[in-house]
Coordinates of N, CA and C in Angstrom, one line a residue:
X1 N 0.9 -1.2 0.0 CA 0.0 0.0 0.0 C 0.9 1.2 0.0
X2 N 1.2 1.6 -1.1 CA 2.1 3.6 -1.4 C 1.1 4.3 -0.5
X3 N 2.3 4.9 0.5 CA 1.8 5.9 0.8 C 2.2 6.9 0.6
X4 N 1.8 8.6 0.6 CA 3.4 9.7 0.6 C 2.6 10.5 2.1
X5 N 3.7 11.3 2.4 CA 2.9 12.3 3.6 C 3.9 13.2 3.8
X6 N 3.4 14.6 3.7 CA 3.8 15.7 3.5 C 4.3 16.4 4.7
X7 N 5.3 17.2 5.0 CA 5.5 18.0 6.4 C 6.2 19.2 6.1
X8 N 6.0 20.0 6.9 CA 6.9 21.1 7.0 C 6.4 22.3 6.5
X9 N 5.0 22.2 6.1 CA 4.4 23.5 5.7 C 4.2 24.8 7.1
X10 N 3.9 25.3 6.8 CA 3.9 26.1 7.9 C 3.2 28.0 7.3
X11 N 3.6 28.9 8.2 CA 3.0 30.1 7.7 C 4.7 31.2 8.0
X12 N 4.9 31.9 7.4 CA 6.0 32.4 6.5 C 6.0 33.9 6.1
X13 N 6.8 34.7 6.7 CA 6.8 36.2 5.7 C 7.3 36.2 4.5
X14 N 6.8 36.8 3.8 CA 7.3 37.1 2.4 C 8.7 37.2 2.5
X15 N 10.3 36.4 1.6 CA 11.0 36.5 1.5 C 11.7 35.5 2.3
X16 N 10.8 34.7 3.2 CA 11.2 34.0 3.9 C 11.5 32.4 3.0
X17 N 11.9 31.2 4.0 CA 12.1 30.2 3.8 C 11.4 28.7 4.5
X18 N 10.9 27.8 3.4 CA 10.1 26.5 4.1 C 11.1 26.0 3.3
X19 N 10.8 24.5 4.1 CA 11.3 23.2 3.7 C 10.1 22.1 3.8
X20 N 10.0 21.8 3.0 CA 9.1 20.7 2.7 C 8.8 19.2 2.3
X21 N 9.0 18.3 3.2 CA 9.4 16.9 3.2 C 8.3 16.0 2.5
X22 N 8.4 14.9 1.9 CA 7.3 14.3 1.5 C 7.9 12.6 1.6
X23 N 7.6 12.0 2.7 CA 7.9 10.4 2.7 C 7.1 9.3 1.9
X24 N 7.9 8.5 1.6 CA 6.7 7.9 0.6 C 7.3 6.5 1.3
X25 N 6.3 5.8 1.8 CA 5.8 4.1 2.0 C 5.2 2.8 1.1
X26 N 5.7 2.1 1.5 CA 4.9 1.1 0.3 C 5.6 0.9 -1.0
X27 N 6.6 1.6 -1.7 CA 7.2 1.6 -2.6 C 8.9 2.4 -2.3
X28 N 9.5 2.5 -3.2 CA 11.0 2.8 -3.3 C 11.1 4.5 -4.5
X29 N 11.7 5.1 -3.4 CA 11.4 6.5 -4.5 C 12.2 6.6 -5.3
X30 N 13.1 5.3 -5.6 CA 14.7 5.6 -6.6 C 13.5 5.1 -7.5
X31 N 12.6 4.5 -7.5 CA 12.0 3.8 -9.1 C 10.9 4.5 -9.3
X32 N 10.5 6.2 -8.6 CA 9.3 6.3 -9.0 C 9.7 7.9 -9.5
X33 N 8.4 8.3 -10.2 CA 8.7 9.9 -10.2 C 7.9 10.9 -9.5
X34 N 8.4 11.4 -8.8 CA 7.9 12.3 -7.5 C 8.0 14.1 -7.5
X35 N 6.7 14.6 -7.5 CA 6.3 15.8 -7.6 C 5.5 16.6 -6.7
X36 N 5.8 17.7 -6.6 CA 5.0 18.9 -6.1 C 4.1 19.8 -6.6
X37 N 2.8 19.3 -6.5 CA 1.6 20.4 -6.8 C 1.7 21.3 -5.7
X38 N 0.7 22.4 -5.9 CA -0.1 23.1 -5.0 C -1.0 24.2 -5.7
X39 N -2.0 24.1 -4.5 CA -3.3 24.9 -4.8 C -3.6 25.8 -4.0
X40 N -4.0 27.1 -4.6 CA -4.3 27.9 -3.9 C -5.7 28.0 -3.9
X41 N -6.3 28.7 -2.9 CA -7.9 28.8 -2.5 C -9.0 29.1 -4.0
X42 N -9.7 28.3 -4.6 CA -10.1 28.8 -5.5 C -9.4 28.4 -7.2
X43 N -8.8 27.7 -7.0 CA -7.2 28.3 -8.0 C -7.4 26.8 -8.5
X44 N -6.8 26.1 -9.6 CA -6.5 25.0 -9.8 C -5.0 24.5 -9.1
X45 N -5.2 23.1 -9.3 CA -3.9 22.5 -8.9 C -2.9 23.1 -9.6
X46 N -1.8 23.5 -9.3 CA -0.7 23.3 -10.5 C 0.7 22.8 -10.1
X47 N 1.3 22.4 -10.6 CA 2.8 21.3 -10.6 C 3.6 22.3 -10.1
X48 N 4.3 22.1 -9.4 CA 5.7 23.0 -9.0 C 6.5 22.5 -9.4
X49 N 7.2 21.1 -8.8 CA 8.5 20.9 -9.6 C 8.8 19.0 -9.5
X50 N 9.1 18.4 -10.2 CA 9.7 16.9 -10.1 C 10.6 16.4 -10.2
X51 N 10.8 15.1 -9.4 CA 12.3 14.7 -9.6 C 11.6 13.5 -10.0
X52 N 12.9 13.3 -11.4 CA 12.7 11.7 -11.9 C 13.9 11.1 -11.4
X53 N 14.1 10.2 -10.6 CA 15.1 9.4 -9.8 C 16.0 8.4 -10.7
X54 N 15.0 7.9 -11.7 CA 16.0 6.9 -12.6 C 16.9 7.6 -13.5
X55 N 16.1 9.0 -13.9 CA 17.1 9.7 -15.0 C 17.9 10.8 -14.2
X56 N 17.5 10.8 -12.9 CA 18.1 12.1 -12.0 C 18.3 13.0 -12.4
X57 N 16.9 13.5 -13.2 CA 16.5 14.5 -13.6 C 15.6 15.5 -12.6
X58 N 15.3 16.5 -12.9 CA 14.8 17.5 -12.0 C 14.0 18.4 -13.1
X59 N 12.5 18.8 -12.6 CA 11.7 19.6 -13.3 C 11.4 20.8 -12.3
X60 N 11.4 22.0 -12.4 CA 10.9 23.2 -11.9 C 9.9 24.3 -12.7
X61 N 8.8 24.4 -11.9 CA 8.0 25.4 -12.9 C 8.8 26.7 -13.5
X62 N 8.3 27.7 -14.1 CA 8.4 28.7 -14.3 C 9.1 29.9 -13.4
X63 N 7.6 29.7 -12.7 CA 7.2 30.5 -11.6 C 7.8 30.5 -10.3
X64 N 8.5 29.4 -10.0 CA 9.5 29.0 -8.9 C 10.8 29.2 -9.1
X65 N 10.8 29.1 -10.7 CA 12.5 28.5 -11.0 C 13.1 30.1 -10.4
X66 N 14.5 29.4 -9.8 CA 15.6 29.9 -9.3 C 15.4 30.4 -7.2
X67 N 14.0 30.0 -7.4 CA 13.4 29.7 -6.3 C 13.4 29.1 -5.1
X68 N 12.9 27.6 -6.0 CA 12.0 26.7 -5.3 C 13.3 25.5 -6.0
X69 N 14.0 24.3 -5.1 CA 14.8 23.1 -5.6 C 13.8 22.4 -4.9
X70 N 14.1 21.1 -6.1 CA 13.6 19.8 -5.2 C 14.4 19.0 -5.0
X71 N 14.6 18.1 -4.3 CA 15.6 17.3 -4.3 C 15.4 15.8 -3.5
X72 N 16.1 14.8 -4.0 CA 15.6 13.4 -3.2 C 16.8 13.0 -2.3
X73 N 16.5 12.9 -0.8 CA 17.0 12.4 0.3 C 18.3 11.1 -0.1
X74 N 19.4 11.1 0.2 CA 20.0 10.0 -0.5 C 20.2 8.8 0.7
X75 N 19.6 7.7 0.3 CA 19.8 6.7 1.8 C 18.4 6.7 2.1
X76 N 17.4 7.6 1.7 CA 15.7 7.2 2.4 C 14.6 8.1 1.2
X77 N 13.8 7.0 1.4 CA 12.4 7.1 0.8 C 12.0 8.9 0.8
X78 N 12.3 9.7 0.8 CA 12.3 11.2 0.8 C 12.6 12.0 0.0
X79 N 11.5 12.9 -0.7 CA 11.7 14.2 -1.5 C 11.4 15.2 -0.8
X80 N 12.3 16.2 -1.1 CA 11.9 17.9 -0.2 C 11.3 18.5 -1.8
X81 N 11.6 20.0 -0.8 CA 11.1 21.0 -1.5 C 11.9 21.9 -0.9
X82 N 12.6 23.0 -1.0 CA 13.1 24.0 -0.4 C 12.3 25.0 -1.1
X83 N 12.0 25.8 -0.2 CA 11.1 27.0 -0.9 C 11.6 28.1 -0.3
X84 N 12.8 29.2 -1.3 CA 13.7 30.5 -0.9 C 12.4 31.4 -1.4
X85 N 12.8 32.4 -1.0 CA 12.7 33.7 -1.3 C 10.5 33.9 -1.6
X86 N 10.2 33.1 -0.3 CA 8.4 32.7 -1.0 C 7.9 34.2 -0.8
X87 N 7.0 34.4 -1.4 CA 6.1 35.3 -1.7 C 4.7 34.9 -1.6
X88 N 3.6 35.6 -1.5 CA 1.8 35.8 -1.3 C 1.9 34.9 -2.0
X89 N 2.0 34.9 -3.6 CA 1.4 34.1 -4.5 C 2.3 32.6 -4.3
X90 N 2.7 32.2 -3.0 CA 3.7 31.3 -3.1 C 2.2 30.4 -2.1
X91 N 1.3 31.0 -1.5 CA 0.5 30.5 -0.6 C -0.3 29.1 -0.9
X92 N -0.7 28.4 -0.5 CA -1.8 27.2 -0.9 C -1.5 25.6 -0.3
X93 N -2.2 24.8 -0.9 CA -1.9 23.8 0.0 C -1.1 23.2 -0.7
X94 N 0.4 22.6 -0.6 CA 1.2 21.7 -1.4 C 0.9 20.3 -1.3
X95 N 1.1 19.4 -2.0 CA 0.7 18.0 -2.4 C 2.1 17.3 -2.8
X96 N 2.6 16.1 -2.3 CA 3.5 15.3 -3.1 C 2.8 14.7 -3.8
X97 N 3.2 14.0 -4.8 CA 2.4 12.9 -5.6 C 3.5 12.4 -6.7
X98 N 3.0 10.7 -6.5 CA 4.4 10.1 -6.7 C 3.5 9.0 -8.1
X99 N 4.2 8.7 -9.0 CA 4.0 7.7 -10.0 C 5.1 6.4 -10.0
X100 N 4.8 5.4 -10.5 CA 6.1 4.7 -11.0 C 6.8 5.3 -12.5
X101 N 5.5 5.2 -13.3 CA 5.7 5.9 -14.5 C 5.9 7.2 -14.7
X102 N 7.0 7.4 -15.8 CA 7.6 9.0 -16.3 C 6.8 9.7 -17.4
X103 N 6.2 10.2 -17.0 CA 5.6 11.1 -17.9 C 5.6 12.6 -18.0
X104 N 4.5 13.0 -18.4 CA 4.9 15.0 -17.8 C 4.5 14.9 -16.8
X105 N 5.4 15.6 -16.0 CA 6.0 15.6 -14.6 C 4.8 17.1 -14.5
X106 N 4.3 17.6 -15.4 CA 3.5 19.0 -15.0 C 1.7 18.6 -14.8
X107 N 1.5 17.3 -15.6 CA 0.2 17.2 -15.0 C 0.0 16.1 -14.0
X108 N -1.4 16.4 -13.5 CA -1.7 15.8 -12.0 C -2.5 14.9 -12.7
X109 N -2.6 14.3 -13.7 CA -2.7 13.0 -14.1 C -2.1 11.8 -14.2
X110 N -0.7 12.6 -14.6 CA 0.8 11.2 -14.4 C 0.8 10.9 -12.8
X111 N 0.4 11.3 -11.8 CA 0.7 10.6 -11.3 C -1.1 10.3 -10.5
X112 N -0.4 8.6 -9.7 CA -1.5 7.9 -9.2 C -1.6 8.0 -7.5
X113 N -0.7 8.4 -7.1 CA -0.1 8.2 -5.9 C -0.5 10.0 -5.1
X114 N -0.9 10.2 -4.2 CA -1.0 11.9 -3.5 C -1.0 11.4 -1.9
X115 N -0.5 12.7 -1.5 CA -0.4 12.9 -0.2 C -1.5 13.9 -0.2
X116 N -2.2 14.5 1.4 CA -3.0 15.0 1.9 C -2.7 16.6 1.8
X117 N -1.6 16.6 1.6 CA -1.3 17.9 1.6 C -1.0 18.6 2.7
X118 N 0.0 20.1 2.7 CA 0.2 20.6 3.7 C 0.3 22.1 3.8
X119 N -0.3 23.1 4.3 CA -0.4 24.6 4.2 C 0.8 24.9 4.3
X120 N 1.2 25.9 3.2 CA 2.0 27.0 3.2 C 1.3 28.2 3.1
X121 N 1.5 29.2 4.0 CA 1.0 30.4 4.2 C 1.6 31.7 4.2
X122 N 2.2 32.4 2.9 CA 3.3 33.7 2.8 C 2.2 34.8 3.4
X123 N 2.6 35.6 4.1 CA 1.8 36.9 4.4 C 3.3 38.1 4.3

């Protein structure tokens, strides 16, 4: 039974810094591909950023990049999220969500696998 579960969200000034953990159970994160949505109130989901473990590749939105790294724990089932320099529009609930399969790492289709999610809150 995969599980993922999200931590480290929290509430934040603008310019400040989170770190964002996502454990995943049930499966092995070197064989899957592992990403970060989040939504804001109202807002659709949208992708933040993925790591593909087999190609140890790394995806970052737009809107994050030079921002926001993701990166996979080496030695344990764990993806972060480092989130520098967050801002207002940085606010919403973040989601891990994990696939076996690689696909686009930007829709919340490719993957089958979600955590509950966890508030980040820039004021």
């Amino acid at each position: 039974h995969v599980q993922l579960v999200e931590s480290g969200g929290g509430s934040v000034q603008a310019g400040g810094s989170l770190w964002l953990s996502c454990a995943l159970s049930g499966a092995i994160v070197s064989t899957y591909c592992m990403g970060w949505f989040r939504q804001a109130p109202g807002k659709e989901r949208v992708a933040v950023a993925a790591h593909y473990t087999g190609t140890a590749t790394t995806y970052v939105a737009d809107s994050v990049k030079g921002r926001f790294t993701i990166s996979r724990e080496s030695g344990k089932n764990t993806v972060h999220l480092q989130m520098n320099s967050l801002m207002s529009e940085d606010s919403g609930v973040y989601y891990c969500a994990g696939d076996r399969s690689y696909g686009a790492w930007y829709m919340d289709s490719q993957y089958k696998y979600w955590g509950r999610g966890t508030q980040v809150t820039v004021s």
